Backbone as JSON, one array per atom type, in Angstrom:
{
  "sequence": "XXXXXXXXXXXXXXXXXXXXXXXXXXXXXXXXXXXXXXXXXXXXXXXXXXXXXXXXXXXXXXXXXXXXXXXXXXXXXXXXXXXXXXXXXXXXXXXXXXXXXXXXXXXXXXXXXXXXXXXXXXXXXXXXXXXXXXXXXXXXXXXXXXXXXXXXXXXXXXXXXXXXXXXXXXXXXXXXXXXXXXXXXXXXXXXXXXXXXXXX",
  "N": [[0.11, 18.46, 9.0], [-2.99, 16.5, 9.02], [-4.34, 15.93, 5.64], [-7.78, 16.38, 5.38], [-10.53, 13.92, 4.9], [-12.81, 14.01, 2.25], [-16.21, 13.91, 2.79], [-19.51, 13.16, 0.96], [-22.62, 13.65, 1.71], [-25.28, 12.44, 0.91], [-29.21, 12.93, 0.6], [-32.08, 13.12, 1.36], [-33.99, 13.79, 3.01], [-34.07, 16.14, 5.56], [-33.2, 16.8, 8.23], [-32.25, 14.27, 9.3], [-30.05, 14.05, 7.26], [-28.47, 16.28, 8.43], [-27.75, 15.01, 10.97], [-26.09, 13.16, 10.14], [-23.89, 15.04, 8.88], [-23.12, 16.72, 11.27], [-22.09, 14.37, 12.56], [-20.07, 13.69, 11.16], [-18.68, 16.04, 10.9], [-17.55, 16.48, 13.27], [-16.22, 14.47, 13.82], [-13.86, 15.56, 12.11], [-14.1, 15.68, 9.22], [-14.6, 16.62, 6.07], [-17.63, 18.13, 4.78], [-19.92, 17.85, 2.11], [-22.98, 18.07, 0.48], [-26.33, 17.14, -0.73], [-29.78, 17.06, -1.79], [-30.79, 15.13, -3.07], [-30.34, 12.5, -6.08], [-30.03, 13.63, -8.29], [-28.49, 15.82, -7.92], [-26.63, 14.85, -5.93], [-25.12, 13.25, -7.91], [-23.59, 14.94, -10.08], [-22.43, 16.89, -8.45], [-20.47, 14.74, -7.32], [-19.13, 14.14, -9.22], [-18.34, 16.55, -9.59], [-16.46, 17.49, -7.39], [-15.43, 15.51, -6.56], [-15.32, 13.98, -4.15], [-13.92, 11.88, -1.48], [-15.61, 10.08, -0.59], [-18.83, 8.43, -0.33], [-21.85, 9.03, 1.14], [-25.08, 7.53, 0.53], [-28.68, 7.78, 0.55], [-30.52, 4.89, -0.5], [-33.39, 5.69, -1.39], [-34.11, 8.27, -2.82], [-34.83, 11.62, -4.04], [-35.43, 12.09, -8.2], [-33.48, 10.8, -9.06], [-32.56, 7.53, -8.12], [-30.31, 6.01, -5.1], [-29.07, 3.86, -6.4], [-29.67, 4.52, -9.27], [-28.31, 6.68, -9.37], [-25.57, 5.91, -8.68], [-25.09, 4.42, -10.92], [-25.21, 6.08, -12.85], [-22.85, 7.29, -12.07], [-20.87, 5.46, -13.45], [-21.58, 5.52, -15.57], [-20.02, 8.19, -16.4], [-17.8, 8.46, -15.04], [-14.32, 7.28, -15.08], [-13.96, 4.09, -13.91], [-12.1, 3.32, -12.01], [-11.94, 5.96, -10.86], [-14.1, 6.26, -8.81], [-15.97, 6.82, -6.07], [-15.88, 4.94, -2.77], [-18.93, 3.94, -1.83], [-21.33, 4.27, 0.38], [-24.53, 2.89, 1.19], [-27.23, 4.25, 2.87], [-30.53, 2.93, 3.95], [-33.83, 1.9, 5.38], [-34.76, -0.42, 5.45], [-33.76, -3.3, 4.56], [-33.39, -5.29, 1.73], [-33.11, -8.31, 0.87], [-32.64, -8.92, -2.3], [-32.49, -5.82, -3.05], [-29.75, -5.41, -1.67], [-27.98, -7.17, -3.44], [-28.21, -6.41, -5.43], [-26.91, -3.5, -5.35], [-24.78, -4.07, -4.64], [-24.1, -5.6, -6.71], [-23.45, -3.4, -8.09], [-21.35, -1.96, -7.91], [-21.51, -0.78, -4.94], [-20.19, -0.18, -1.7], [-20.78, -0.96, 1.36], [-23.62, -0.79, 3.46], [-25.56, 0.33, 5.14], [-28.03, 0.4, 7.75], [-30.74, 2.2, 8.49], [-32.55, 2.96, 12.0], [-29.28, 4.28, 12.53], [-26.12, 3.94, 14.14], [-23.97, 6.05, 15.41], [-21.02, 5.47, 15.79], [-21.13, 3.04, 14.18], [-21.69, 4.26, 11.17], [-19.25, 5.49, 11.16], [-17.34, 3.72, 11.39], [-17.42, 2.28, 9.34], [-16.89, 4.63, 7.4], [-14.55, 4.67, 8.0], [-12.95, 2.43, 7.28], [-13.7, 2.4, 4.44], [-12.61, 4.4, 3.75], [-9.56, 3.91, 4.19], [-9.5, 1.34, 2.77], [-9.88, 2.94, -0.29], [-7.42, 4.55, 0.1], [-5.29, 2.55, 0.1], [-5.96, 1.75, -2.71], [-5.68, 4.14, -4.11], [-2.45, 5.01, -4.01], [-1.69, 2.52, -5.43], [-2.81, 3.28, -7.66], [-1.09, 5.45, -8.42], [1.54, 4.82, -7.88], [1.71, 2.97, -10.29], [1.77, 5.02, -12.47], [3.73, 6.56, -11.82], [5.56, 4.52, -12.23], [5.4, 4.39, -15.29], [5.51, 6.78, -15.99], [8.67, 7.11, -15.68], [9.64, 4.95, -16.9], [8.94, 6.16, -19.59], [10.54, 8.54, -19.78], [13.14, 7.79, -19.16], [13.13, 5.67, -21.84], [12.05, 6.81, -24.1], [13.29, 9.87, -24.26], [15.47, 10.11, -23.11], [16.88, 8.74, -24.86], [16.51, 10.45, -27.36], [18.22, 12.04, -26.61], [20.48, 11.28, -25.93], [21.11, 10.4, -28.4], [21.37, 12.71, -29.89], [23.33, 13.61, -28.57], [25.59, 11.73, -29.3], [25.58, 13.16, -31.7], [26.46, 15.49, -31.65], [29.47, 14.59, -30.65], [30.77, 13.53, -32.62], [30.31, 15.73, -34.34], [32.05, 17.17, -32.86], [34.47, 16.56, -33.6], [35.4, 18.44, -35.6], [35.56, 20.52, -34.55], [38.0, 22.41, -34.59], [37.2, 24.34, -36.88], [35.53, 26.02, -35.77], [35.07, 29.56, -35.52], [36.19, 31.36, -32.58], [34.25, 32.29, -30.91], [31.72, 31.09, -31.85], [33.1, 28.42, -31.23], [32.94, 28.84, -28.34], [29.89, 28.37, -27.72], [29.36, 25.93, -29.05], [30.58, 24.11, -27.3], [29.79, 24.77, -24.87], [26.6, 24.57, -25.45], [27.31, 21.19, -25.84], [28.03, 21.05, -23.39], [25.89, 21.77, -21.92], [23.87, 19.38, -22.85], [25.23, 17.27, -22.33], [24.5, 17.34, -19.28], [21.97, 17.49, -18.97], [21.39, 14.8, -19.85], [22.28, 13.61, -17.68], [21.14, 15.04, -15.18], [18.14, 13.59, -16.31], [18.59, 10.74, -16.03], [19.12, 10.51, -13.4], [16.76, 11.94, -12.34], [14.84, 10.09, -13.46], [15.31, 8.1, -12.3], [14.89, 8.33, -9.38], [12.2, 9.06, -9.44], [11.02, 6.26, -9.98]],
  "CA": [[-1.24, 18.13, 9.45], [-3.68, 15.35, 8.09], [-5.58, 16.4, 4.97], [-9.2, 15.88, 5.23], [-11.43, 13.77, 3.71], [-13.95, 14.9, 2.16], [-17.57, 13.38, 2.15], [-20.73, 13.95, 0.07], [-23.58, 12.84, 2.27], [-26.78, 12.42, -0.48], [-30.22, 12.14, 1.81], [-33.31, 14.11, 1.19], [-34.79, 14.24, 4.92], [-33.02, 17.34, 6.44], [-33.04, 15.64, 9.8], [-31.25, 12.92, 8.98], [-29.07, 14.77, 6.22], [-27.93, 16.8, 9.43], [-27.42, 14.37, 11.85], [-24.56, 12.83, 9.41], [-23.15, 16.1, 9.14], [-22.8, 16.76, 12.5], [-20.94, 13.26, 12.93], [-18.71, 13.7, 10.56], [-17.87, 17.29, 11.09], [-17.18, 16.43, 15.11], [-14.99, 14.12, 13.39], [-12.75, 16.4, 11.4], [-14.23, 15.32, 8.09], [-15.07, 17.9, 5.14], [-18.62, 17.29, 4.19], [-20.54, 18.65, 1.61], [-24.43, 18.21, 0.61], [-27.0, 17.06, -1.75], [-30.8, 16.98, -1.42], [-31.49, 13.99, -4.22], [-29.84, 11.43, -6.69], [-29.05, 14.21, -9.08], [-27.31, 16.87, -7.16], [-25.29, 14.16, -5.67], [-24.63, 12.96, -9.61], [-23.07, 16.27, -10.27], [-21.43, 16.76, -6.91], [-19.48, 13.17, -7.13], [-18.09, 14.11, -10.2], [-17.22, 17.78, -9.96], [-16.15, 18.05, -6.5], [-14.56, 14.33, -6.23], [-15.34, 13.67, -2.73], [-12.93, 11.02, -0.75], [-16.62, 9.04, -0.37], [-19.95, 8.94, -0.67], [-22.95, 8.53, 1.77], [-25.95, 7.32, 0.03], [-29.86, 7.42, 1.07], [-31.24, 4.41, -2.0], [-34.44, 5.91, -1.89], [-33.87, 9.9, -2.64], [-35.7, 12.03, -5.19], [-34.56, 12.71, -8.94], [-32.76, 9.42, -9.22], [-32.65, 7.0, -6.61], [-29.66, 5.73, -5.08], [-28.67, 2.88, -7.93], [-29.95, 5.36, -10.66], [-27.0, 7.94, -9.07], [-24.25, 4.58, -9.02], [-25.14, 3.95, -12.71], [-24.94, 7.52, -13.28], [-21.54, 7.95, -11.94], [-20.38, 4.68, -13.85], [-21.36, 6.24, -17.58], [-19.43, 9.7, -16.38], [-16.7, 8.96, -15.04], [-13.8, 6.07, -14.78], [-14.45, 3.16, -12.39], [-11.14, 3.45, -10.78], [-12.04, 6.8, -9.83], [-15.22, 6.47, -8.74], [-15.54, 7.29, -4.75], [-16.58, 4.26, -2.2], [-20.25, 4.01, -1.78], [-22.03, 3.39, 0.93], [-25.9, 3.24, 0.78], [-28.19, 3.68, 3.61], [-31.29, 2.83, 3.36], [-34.75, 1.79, 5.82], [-34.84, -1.23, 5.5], [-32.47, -3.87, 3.73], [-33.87, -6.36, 1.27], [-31.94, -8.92, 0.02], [-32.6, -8.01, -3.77], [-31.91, -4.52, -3.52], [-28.48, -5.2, -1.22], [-27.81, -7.73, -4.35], [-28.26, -5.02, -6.63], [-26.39, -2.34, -4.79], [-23.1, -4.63, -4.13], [-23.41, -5.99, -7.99], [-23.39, -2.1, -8.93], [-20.03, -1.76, -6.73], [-21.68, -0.26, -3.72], [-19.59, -0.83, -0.6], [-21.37, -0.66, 2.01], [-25.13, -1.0, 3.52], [-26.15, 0.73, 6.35], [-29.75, 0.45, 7.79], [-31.81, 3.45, 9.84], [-31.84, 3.89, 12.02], [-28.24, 3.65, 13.21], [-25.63, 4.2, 15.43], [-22.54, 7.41, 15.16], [-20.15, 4.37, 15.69], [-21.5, 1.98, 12.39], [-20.96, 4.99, 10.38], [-17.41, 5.96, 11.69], [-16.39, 2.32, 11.49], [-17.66, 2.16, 7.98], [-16.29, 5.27, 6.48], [-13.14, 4.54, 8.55], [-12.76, 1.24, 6.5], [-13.35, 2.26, 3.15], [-11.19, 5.57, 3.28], [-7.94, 2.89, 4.45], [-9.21, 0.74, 1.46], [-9.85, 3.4, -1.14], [-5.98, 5.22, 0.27], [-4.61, 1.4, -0.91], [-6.21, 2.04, -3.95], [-4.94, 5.64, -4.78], [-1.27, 3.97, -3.8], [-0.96, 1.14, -6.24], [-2.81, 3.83, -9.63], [0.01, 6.33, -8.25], [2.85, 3.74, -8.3], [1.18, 2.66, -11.41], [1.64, 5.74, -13.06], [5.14, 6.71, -11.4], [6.31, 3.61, -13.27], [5.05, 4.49, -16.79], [6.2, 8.56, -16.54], [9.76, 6.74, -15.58], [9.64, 4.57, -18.72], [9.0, 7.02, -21.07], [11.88, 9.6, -19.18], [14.06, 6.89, -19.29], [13.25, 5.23, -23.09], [12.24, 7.67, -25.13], [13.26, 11.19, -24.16], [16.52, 10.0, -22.93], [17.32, 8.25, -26.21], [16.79, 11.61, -28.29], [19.15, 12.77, -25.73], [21.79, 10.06, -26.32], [21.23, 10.4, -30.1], [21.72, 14.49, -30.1], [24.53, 13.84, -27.63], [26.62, 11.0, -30.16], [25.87, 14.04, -33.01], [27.38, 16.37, -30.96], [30.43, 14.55, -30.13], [31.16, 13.49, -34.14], [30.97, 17.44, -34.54], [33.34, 17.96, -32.02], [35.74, 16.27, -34.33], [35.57, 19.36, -36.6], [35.23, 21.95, -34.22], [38.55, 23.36, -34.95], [37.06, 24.64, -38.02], [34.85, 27.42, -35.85], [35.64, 30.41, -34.86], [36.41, 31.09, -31.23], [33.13, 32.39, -30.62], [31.28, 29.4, -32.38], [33.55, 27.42, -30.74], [32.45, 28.48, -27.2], [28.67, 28.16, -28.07], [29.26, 24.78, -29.05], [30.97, 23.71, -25.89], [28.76, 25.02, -23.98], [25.71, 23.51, -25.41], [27.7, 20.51, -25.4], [28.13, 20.63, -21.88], [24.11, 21.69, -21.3], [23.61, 18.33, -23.14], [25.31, 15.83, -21.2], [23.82, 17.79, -17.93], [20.35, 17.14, -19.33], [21.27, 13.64, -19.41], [22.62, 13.39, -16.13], [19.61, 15.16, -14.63], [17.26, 13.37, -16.33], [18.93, 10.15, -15.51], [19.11, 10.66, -11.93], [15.53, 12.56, -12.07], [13.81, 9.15, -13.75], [15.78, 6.9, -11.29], [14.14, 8.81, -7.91], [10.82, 8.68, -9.48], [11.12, 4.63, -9.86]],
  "C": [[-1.92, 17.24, 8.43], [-4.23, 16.31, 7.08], [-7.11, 15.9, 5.3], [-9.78, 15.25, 4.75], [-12.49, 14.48, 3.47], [-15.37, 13.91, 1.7], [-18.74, 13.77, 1.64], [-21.66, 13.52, 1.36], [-24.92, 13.31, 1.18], [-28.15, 12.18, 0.18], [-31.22, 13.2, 1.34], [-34.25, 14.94, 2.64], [-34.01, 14.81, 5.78], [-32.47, 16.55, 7.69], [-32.16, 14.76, 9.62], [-29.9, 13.18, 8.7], [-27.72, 15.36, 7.51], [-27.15, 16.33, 10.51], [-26.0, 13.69, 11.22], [-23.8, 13.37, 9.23], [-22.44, 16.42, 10.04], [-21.68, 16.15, 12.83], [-19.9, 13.43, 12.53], [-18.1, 14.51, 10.87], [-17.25, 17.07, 12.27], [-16.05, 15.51, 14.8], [-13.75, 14.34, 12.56], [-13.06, 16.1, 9.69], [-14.96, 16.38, 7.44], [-15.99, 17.39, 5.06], [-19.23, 18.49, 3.15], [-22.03, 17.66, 1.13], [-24.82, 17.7, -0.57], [-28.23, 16.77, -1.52], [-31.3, 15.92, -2.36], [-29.93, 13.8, -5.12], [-28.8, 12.85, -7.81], [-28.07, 15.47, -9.24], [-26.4, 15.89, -7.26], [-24.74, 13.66, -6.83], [-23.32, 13.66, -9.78], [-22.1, 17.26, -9.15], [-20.39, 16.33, -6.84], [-18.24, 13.95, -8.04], [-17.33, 15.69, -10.25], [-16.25, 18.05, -9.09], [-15.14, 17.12, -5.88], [-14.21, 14.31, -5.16], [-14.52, 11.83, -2.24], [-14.16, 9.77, -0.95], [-17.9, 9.4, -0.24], [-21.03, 8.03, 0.28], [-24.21, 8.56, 1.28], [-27.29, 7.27, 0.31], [-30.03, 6.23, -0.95], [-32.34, 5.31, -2.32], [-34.5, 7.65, -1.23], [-34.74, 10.14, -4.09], [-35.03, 12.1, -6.64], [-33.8, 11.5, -9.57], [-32.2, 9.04, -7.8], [-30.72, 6.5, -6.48], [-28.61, 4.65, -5.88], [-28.91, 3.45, -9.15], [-28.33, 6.2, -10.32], [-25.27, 7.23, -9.57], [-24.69, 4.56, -10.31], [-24.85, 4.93, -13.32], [-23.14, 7.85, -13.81], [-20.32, 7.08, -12.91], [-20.35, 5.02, -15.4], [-20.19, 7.41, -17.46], [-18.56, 9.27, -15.96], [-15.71, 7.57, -14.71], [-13.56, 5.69, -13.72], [-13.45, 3.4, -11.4], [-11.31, 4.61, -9.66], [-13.07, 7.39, -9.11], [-15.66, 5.99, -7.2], [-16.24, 5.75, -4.5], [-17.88, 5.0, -1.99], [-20.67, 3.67, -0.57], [-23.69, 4.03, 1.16], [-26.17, 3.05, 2.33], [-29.83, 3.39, 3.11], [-32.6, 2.16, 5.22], [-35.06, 0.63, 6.33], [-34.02, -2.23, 4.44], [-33.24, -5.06, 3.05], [-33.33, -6.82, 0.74], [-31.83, -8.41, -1.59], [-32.0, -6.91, -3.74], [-30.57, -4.87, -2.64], [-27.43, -5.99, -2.35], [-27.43, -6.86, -4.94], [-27.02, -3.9, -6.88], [-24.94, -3.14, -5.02], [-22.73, -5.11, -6.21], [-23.11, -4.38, -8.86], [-22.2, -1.46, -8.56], [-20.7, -0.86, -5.67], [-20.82, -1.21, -2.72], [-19.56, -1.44, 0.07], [-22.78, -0.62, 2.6], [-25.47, -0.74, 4.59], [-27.42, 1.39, 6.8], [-30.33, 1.69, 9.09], [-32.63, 2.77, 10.67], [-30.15, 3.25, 13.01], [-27.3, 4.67, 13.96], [-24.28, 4.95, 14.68], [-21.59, 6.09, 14.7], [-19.94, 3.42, 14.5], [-21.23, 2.77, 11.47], [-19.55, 5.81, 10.21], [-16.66, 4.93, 11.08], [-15.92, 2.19, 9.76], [-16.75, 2.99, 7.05], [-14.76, 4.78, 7.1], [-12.13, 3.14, 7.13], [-12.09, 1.44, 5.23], [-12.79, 3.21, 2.67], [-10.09, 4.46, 3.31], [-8.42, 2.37, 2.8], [-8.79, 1.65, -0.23], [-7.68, 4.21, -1.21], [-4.49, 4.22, -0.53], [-4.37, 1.21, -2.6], [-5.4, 2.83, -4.73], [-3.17, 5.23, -4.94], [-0.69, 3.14, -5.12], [-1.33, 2.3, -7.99], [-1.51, 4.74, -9.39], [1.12, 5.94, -9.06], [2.79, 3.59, -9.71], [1.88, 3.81, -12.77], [3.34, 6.38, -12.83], [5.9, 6.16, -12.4], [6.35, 3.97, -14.81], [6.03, 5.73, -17.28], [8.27, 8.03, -16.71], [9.93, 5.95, -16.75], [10.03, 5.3, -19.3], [10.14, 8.08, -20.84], [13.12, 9.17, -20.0], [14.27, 6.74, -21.08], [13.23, 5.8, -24.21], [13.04, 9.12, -25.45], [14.96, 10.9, -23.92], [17.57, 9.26, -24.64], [17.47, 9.52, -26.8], [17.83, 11.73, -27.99], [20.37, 12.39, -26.08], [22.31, 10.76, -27.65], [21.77, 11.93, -30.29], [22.97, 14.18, -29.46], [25.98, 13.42, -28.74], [26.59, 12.32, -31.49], [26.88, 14.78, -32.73], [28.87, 15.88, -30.84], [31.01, 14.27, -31.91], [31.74, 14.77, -34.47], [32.11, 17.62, -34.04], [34.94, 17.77, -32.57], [36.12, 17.61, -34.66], [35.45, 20.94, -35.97], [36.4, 23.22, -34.22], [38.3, 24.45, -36.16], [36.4, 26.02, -38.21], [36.05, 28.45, -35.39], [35.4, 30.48, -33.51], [35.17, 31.67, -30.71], [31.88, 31.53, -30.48], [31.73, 28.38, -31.67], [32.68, 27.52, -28.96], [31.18, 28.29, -27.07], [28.86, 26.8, -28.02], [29.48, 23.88, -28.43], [30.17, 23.72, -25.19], [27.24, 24.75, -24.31], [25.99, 22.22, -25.29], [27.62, 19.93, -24.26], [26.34, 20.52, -21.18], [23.55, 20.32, -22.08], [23.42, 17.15, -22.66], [24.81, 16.29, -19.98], [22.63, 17.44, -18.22], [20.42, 15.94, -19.42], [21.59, 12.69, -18.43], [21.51, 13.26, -15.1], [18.75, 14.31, -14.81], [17.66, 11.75, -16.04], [18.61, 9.9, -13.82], [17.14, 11.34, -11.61], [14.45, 10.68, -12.33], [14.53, 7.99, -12.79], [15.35, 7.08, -9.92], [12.8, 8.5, -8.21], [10.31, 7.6, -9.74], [11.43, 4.25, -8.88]]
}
């Protein structure tokens, strides 16, 4: 089954607040709440919602106080799509909003459909996103599998086999210990071989 997203909606005027709720929920989307700028602050970041529905002008810190907020606290990459509504749209403040990375700009009052379309959008974009830091990060853990960890591995392995010159020298007890880490050696570099070559 799909996971959910999950959206904040940030709005102060119950009514309203509700009516976005509604939508979303009828659309299978998690939502959760905030009555002003600095709930939703504290929300964004603890609860790390999929996206974020914005009123600009909320109590506490306004909608561009909340975006500036979230930009000191927490890193940009992971810092949810935005989209602001707002009353009326003035060029300046939609300026403002888009140079602050807001998404999005949707004016009251509006239509189920403009906000479907919208979040529809910038979940696909943000899913692109999550995708490429994943990959991103896939690549690096495989690196270091690969370059460093596997090297020890190597290096313990070539000690091991030098020893093995001299291993007539244990006793047959010693001796099977040493085999047999031996053998859990090169298996650990098999595994981890084959383990950092799936996750690339």
């Amino acid at each position: 089954s799909q996971v959910m997203s999950k959206i904040l909606v940030v709005e102060d005027e119950i009514n309203i607040r509700e009516t976005i709720v509604d939508i979303l929920e009828a659309n299978d989307y998690e939502v959760i709440e905030a009555p002003n700028g600095m709930v939703g602050l504290i929300k964004t970041v603890k609860e790390k919602p999929d996206l974020v529905i914005c009123d600009i002008n909320i109590p506490e810190l306004n909608g561009f106080e909340m975006l500036e907020g979230l930009k000191e606290c927490m890193e940009e990459r992971l810092i949810p799509p935005l989209i602001f509504l707002t009353a009326k749209v003035e060029r300046s403040d939609m300026r403002k909003g888009m140079n602050l990375g807001a998404d999005d700009y949707i004016t009251k009052p509006f239509q189920a459909s403009e906000v479907l379309e919208s979040i529809k959008s910038k979940l696909e974009k943000r899913l692109n996103v999550k995708d490429k830091i994943i990959s991103h990060e896939r690549l690096k853990v495989s690196r270091y599998l690969h370059d460093s960890i596997q090297n020890l591995l190597l290096g313990s392995f070539l000690g091991f086999r030098s020893l093995s010159n001299n291993i007539s020298s244990l006793d047959a007890q010693n001796q099977t210990i040493f085999k047999s880490a031996f053998g859990m050696l090169d298996q650990a570099i098999i595994d981890l071989r084959d383990y950092s070559h799936n996750i690339s």
